[in-house]
Each structure stands twice: as C-alpha cells, then as structure tokens.
Amino acid sequence: MSDYCNTCSILASNRDEFLDRPTQDAHFHSFENHAPNPESPGSVLSGRDEKAGGTWLGINRAGRVALLTNITEPAKKYDSSRGALTSSFLLSESAHPLQDGVGKINSPNAMFAGFNLLLLSPALRPDGNLSYDSLLVTNHGSGGKITSRFLSTQERSCGGVSNGVDGAGGNEWPKINHASHDIGVVLRSSLTKGWTETNVTDHLFEVLAWRPPEPITDRSQLRDTVHVAAFPIMIEGSTEYVKPTFYGTRLSTVLLVRRDGTVLFIERDIWKLVDGKAVKPEPPTERRFRFNINVQTCA
C-alpha cells in the first residue's frame, strides 16, 4: 500500500466541546427521535448531539461527508440549530447535493450562530474510481449572510477548517497551520515509506494529539492547540453564577475513503467527565466502522 494516500481521501478532526454536553457515540442512524432499530440501522454514520439533535461530523452510505465547526464568538441564541445543517445534507437524496444543500441552508429566514460547514460529495470518475467535490459554506459570524465557495487546489490537497472566520484569518490559526503541516508529512511519508492503513491512521491520531508545552487556560488560546487538554471554563451568556464545567477535546475522528468506495471511520474517546472530574482514558476507547459506498449511485 505504498500509494495509500494517493488513492484515498482523508479527514482528521477533533471535537472540542463541554464534557458534560449529552452526546451519543458514533453509530448508523437517520436522525430519528427514537432508539435506532438494529435491523434497519439507518443511512448516516455519526455521533449525535443530544441537546440539539444534529451532528458535527458524519458520512452517509452514499459517501457524502459533512463537517461543522462553530465560529468562536460571543454567545447568541437562535431558533435554528447549526447541527441541523449537517443532517439536512446527509439525509438529502438530491442528485445535486452540493447545490441543493446550499439552497436549503440559505433560505430567506435562515439565521444561525456563526458556523463553517464543509460539504463533500463523491463523484464517479471515468476510470470508475471516486473523487470528491467540495464546498465550504459559512455565515462569517453570528446572524451573517450565508455564502459558499469551492475549496482551492491547495485546500483540496491538504487544508483545514478552523473556528475562525473564513477570509479573515480563520485559515491562519496556529492549530490549522500546525496540523496541515503534520498531515502533509503523513501523506508524503505514506508514499515514500510504504505505510499500511494502520500506519496512516496511527500517525493521523498523533497529529490530532499535538499541543504546545504551555497548557491552555483560556478560551482565547484555543486557536493555538490541536488537542485541548480539558480545563474548567465558565459558560458564556449566563446571568447567574454557574459552576465552571470542563471543556476539551472529547473525540478524535479519522475518516478514510478509498477510491474504490471502501470506508474506514474511527471515533476515539479523548477526554471524559467521570464523577465530575475530567479523565483521559488510557488506552483510549474507540469505535471502528467499515462499509462500502455504492459507487454507481455517485453523480
């Protein structure tokens, strides 16, 4: 598998969140409001945010991928959930999912807290292999106008999505620069050293584990680290005293999609809340899924 990363699309992502936010582990579902049926597990593979009902990262059986990041900004409340943006795209049966997906998001009354949304849709090449069309959708901040753009050639080769504002320094966050550089090293090493799938995934999780020597103690420093070691933080926007809760990297996820439609999805637990304390399990627990995309259904 010396050409592994040359025949594979890769996504590596951390979910940084409050440790006490109710969350379901990754599983197949269809965003139903009842317990999943084991005999009919659904079309979407993702974790689920129990509070809002959506997800931050998922892939469906047709190979469509959605990744959501929240823009770092003062808290404001909106009736519309950002997590619903991913579910709408992943559940869509449209033959033109990128264009139609943006059309649904950009409705006249759509108002969201700040977000960046990466949408990936597989396309069947003349040689019978898969490639991905990609689109970044964002409102540039709370209540802003929703716009979209295709990724640049460099971003498609090796890029990142931060919690910053696209076009206003969001792509230059230290964590993005550091992770993009390290993933580039992984890609090149996989070609020159003949790495296996396990070599690739192990090194990608190492990329997601990077943090600077000085610990993060404030929300403003989150841009400086890929891995956020859990630390106590106050919830913004509260008018009453609320006991600080822990915030950190809850999950790391690595997604590999081979050109033949073979998918590997690994979700790994990083920080957990146990009896009110932030705990980093060693060795980490994880969930692995393998399935095949039906390439004939790709546009």
C-alpha positions as a printed NumPy array, in Angstrom:
array([[  0.   ,   0.   ,   0.   ],
       [  2.824,   2.38 ,  -0.809],
       [  0.402,   4.614,  -2.697],
       [ -2.201,   4.509,   0.07 ],
       [ -2.681,   8.255,   0.5  ],
       [ -2.602,   8.723,  -3.27 ],
       [ -5.724,   6.577,  -3.589],
       [ -7.594,   7.814,  -0.55 ],
       [ -9.442,  10.872,   0.731],
       [ -8.626,  11.626,   4.36 ],
       [-10.373,  13.661,   7.038],
       [ -8.99 ,  14.012,  10.571],
       [-10.89 ,  16.046,  13.13 ],
       [-11.192,  16.786,  16.843],
       [-14.445,  17.622,  18.571],
       [-13.731,  20.242,  21.224],
       [-16.761,  20.652,  23.482],
       [-18.023,  20.847,  27.061],
       [-17.506,  17.414,  28.575],
       [-20.955,  17.372,  30.164],
       [-22.858,  18.037,  26.926],
       [-25.05 ,  14.961,  26.265],
       [-23.687,  13.088,  23.26 ],
       [-24.258,   9.746,  21.552],
       [-21.307,   7.738,  20.258],
       [-20.957,   7.27 ,  16.511],
       [-23.466,   4.806,  15.073],
       [-25.637,   4.363,  11.993],
       [-28.948,   6.217,  12.21 ],
       [-31.222,   8.562,  10.266],
       [-31.533,  11.327,  12.878],
       [-34.691,   9.717,  14.22 ],
       [-36.025,  10.75 ,  17.618],
       [-36.336,   7.185,  18.853],
       [-33.876,   4.409,  19.608],
       [-32.256,   3.064,  16.419],
       [-33.541,  -0.223,  15.044],
       [-30.68 ,  -2.765,  14.791],
       [-32.446,  -4.397,  11.843],
       [-32.609,  -1.07 ,   9.988],
       [-29.656,   0.953,  11.277],
       [-30.083,   3.984,   9.026],
       [-28.079,   5.727,   6.327],
       [-25.879,   8.117,   8.333],
       [-22.786,   7.284,  10.381],
       [-22.019,   9.909,  13.011],
       [-22.136,  10.817,  16.647],
       [-25.155,  12.826,  17.749],
       [-25.55 ,  15.887,  19.899],
       [-28.491,  15.002,  22.138],
       [-29.193,  18.607,  23.063],
       [-29.672,  19.948,  19.526],
       [-30.209,  16.654,  17.695],
       [-27.68 ,  17.164,  14.912],
       [-24.033,  16.231,  14.427],
       [-20.652,  17.875,  13.955],
       [-19.238,  15.262,  11.554],
       [-20.816,  12.461,   9.566],
       [-20.789,  10.374,   6.416],
       [-23.727,   8.629,   4.777],
       [-23.87 ,   5.386,   2.834],
       [-23.743,   7.321,  -0.435],
       [-20.369,   8.743,   0.631],
       [-21.433,  12.318,   1.36 ],
       [-19.497,  13.94 ,   4.193],
       [-20.345,  16.973,   6.336],
       [-18.092,  18.67 ,   8.9  ],
       [-19.308,  21.565,  11.062],
       [-17.285,  23.981,  13.188],
       [-18.722,  26.751,  15.354],
       [-17.15 ,  30.173,  14.939],
       [-15.606,  31.437,  18.173],
       [-17.672,  34.491,  19.145],
       [-19.829,  35.89 ,  21.983],
       [-22.805,  33.616,  22.585],
       [-26.17 ,  34.465,  20.994],
       [-29.301,  32.346,  20.82 ],
       [-31.093,  31.47 ,  17.585],
       [-34.056,  29.215,  16.932],
       [-32.162,  27.479,  14.11 ],
       [-29.675,  24.755,  15.076],
       [-26.331,  24.589,  13.298],
       [-26.332,  20.819,  13.773],
       [-29.383,  20.628,  11.504],
       [-27.214,  21.886,   8.642],
       [-25.237,  18.657,   8.603],
       [-28.266,  16.396,   8.999],
       [-30.079,  18.095,   6.117],
       [-27.152,  17.429,   3.785],
       [-26.507,  13.87 ,   4.958],
       [-30.177,  12.886,   4.613],
       [-30.631,  14.511,   1.211],
       [-31.439,  12.262,  -1.743],
       [-30.785,  15.023,  -4.261],
       [-28.863,  14.229,  -7.43 ],
       [-27.074,  17.572,  -6.95 ],
       [-26.415,  17.556,  -3.203],
       [-23.926,  20.428,  -3.006],
       [-26.004,  22.989,  -4.897],
       [-29.325,  21.855,  -3.441],
       [-27.839,  21.603,   0.036],
       [-26.711,  25.225,  -0.042],
       [-30.124,  26.225,  -1.369],
       [-31.844,  24.653,   1.633],
       [-29.437,  26.263,   4.081],
       [-29.659,  29.707,   2.5  ],
       [-33.396,  30.205,   2.958],
       [-34.67 ,  33.791,   3.441],
       [-35.404,  33.292,   7.136],
       [-32.286,  31.273,   7.982],
       [-30.435,  32.777,  10.947],
       [-27.655,  30.869,  12.671],
       [-24.907,  31.416,  15.182],
       [-21.531,  31.588,  13.442],
       [-20.51 ,  28.436,  11.575],
       [-18.229,  26.914,   8.952],
       [-19.627,  23.892,   7.117],
       [-17.526,  21.667,   4.871],
       [-19.602,  19.616,   2.427],
       [-18.071,  16.777,   0.395],
       [-19.925,  14.897,  -2.325],
       [-18.446,  11.904,  -4.192],
       [-18.339,  11.817,  -7.965],
       [-17.61 ,   8.831, -10.195],
       [-14.646,   9.397, -12.49 ],
       [-14.387,   7.91 , -15.998],
       [-11.964,   5.268, -14.683],
       [-14.625,   4.015, -12.244],
       [-12.965,   5.484,  -9.145],
       [-14.283,   8.099,  -6.74 ],
       [-13.209,  11.686,  -6.307],
       [-14.791,  14.366,  -4.127],
       [-16.368,  17.705,  -4.971],
       [-16.046,  20.07 ,  -2.017],
       [-17.739,  23.233,  -0.828],
       [-17.266,  25.469,   2.215],
       [-20.451,  27.138,   3.464],
       [-20.248,  29.87 ,   6.115],
       [-22.073,  32.864,   7.537],
       [-18.837,  34.531,   8.706],
       [-20.284,  35.023,  12.173],
       [-23.478,  35.2  ,  14.16 ],
       [-26.541,  36.048,  12.042],
       [-24.406,  36.783,   8.977],
       [-25.197,  36.27 ,   5.307],
       [-24.6  ,  32.691,   4.216],
       [-22.095,  32.277,   1.399],
       [-20.314,  29.322,  -0.174],
       [-17.167,  28.696,  -2.165],
       [-15.294,  25.782,  -3.667],
       [-12.061,  24.762,  -1.977],
       [ -8.812,  25.862,  -3.578],
       [ -6.426,  23.349,  -5.103],
       [ -4.147,  23.702,  -2.069],
       [ -7.029,  23.172,   0.358],
       [ -8.126,  20.071,  -1.527],
       [ -4.59 ,  18.721,  -1.359],
       [ -4.134,  19.399,   2.37 ],
       [ -6.116,  22.015,   4.254],
       [ -8.093,  22.664,   7.404],
       [-11.246,  24.277,   8.768],
       [-10.936,  26.281,  11.982],
       [-13.359,  28.029,  14.332],
       [-12.326,  31.351,  12.82 ],
       [-13.861,  33.473,  10.074],
       [-13.104,  32.356,   6.523],
       [-11.178,  35.02 ,   4.633],
       [-10.425,  36.952,   7.83 ],
       [ -7.578,  34.929,   9.307],
       [ -9.53 ,  31.763,  10.1  ],
       [ -7.298,  29.648,   7.887],
       [ -4.146,  31.016,   9.532],
       [ -4.813,  29.847,  13.064],
       [ -1.685,  28.202,  14.556],
       [ -3.577,  24.929,  15.103],
       [ -4.532,  24.808,  11.408],
       [ -1.013,  25.585,  10.218],
       [  0.495,  23.001,  12.554],
       [ -1.99 ,  20.245,  11.705],
       [ -1.841,  20.92 ,   7.949],
       [  1.953,  20.707,   8.018],
       [  1.936,  17.47 ,  10.013],
       [ -0.728,  15.86 ,   7.83 ],
       [  1.36 ,  16.797,   4.799],
       [  4.27 ,  14.924,   6.395],
       [  1.997,  11.905,   6.91 ],
       [  0.901,  11.974,   3.269],
       [  4.45 ,  12.157,   1.951],
       [  5.729,   9.521,   4.36 ],
       [  2.962,   7.118,   3.384],
       [  4.205,   7.264,  -0.2  ],
       [  7.938,   7.048,   0.479],
       [  7.845,   4.524,   3.329],
       [  5.15 ,   2.171,   2.084],
       [  2.877,   2.694,   5.067],
       [ -0.125,   0.48 ,   5.688],
       [ -3.596,   1.683,   6.617],
       [ -2.756,   1.195,  10.293],
       [  0.424,   3.272,   9.944],
       [ -1.581,   6.084,   8.378],
       [ -4.361,   6.135,  10.974],
       [ -1.92 ,   5.884,  13.894],
       [  0.035,   8.894,  12.643],
       [ -3.147,  10.879,  11.967],
       [ -4.224,  10.381,  15.57 ],
       [ -0.778,  11.614,  16.608],
       [ -1.387,  14.773,  14.569],
       [ -4.693,  15.28 ,  16.383],
       [ -2.935,  14.874,  19.744],
       [ -0.481,  17.76 ,  19.306],
       [ -0.473,  20.541,  21.89 ],
       [  2.076,  23.202,  22.899],
       [  4.148,  22.859,  26.091],
       [  2.12 ,  25.501,  27.948],
       [ -1.387,  24.308,  28.926],
       [ -4.469,  26.094,  27.634],
       [ -6.209,  28.06 ,  30.379],
       [ -8.446,  30.44 ,  28.444],
       [-10.867,  30.259,  25.52 ],
       [ -8.778,  32.788,  23.569],
       [ -5.903,  30.268,  23.428],
       [ -7.892,  27.516,  21.714],
       [ -6.575,  28.599,  18.316],
       [ -3.055,  27.674,  19.446],
       [ -3.522,  23.932,  20.022],
       [ -4.851,  20.955,  18.071],
       [ -5.558,  18.921,  21.208],
       [ -7.34 ,  20.774,  24.008],
       [ -6.48 ,  19.279,  27.383],
       [ -9.631,  19.563,  29.48 ],
       [ -9.786,  22.691,  31.643],
       [-12.535,  24.408,  33.668],
       [-14.388,  27.146,  31.819],
       [-17.364,  29.394,  32.524],
       [-20.372,  29.188,  30.207],
       [-20.75 ,  32.465,  28.327],
       [-24.019,  34.364,  28.381],
       [-25.182,  33.18 ,  31.805],
       [-26.748,  35.872,  34.025],
       [-26.378,  33.77 ,  37.162],
       [-23.396,  32.093,  38.758],
       [-22.843,  28.702,  37.236],
       [-20.176,  26.32 ,  38.459],
       [-17.42 ,  26.083,  35.832],
       [-17.576,  22.99 ,  33.669],
       [-14.774,  21.238,  31.829],
       [-14.067,  21.926,  28.168],
       [-11.662,  19.973,  25.987],
       [-11.136,  17.56 ,  23.121],
       [-13.845,  14.97 ,  23.666],
       [-13.328,  12.967,  20.491],
       [-10.835,  12.455,  17.694],
       [-12.088,  11.06 ,  14.399],
       [-10.218,   9.731,  11.381],
       [-12.09 ,   9.036,   8.154],
       [-10.525,   7.318,   5.14 ],
       [-12.402,   6.852,   1.861],
       [-10.638,   4.772,  -0.771],
       [-11.15 ,   5.479,  -4.454],
       [-12.943,   2.139,  -4.758],
       [-15.548,   3.279,  -2.215],
       [-14.156,   1.457,   0.834],
       [-14.696,   3.492,   4.021],
       [-12.922,   3.334,   7.385],
       [-14.345,   5.518,  10.183],
       [-12.641,   5.581,  13.598],
       [-14.004,   7.608,  16.513],
       [-11.757,   7.725,  19.587],
       [-12.627,   8.993,  23.082],
       [-10.109,  11.52 ,  24.404],
       [-11.467,  13.366,  27.464],
       [-14.457,  12.249,  29.529],
       [-16.277,  13.517,  32.587],
       [-16.252,  10.885,  35.356],
       [-17.751,  11.748,  38.75 ],
       [-17.34 ,  15.431,  37.978],
       [-13.662,  15.086,  37.047],
       [-12.02 ,  15.339,  33.628],
       [-10.44 ,  11.98 ,  32.785],
       [ -8.332,  10.947,  29.784],
       [ -8.766,   7.154,  29.437],
       [ -5.618,   5.164,  28.688],
       [ -5.709,   3.311,  26.442],
       [ -8.479,   5.285,  24.759],
       [-11.732,   3.568,  23.855],
       [-12.814,   3.773,  20.251],
       [-15.373,   2.674,  17.685],
       [-14.452,   1.4  ,  14.214],
       [-16.742,   1.089,  11.224],
       [-16.133,  -0.258,   7.742],
       [-18.556,  -0.168,   4.851],
       [-18.608,   0.259,   1.095],
       [-20.081,   3.172,  -0.802],
       [-22.201,   2.16 ,  -3.772],
       [-20.134,   3.968,  -6.385],
       [-22.829,   3.526,  -9.025],
       [-25.077,   5.931,  -7.086],
       [-22.491,   8.719,  -7.233],
       [-23.146,  11.535,  -9.646]])
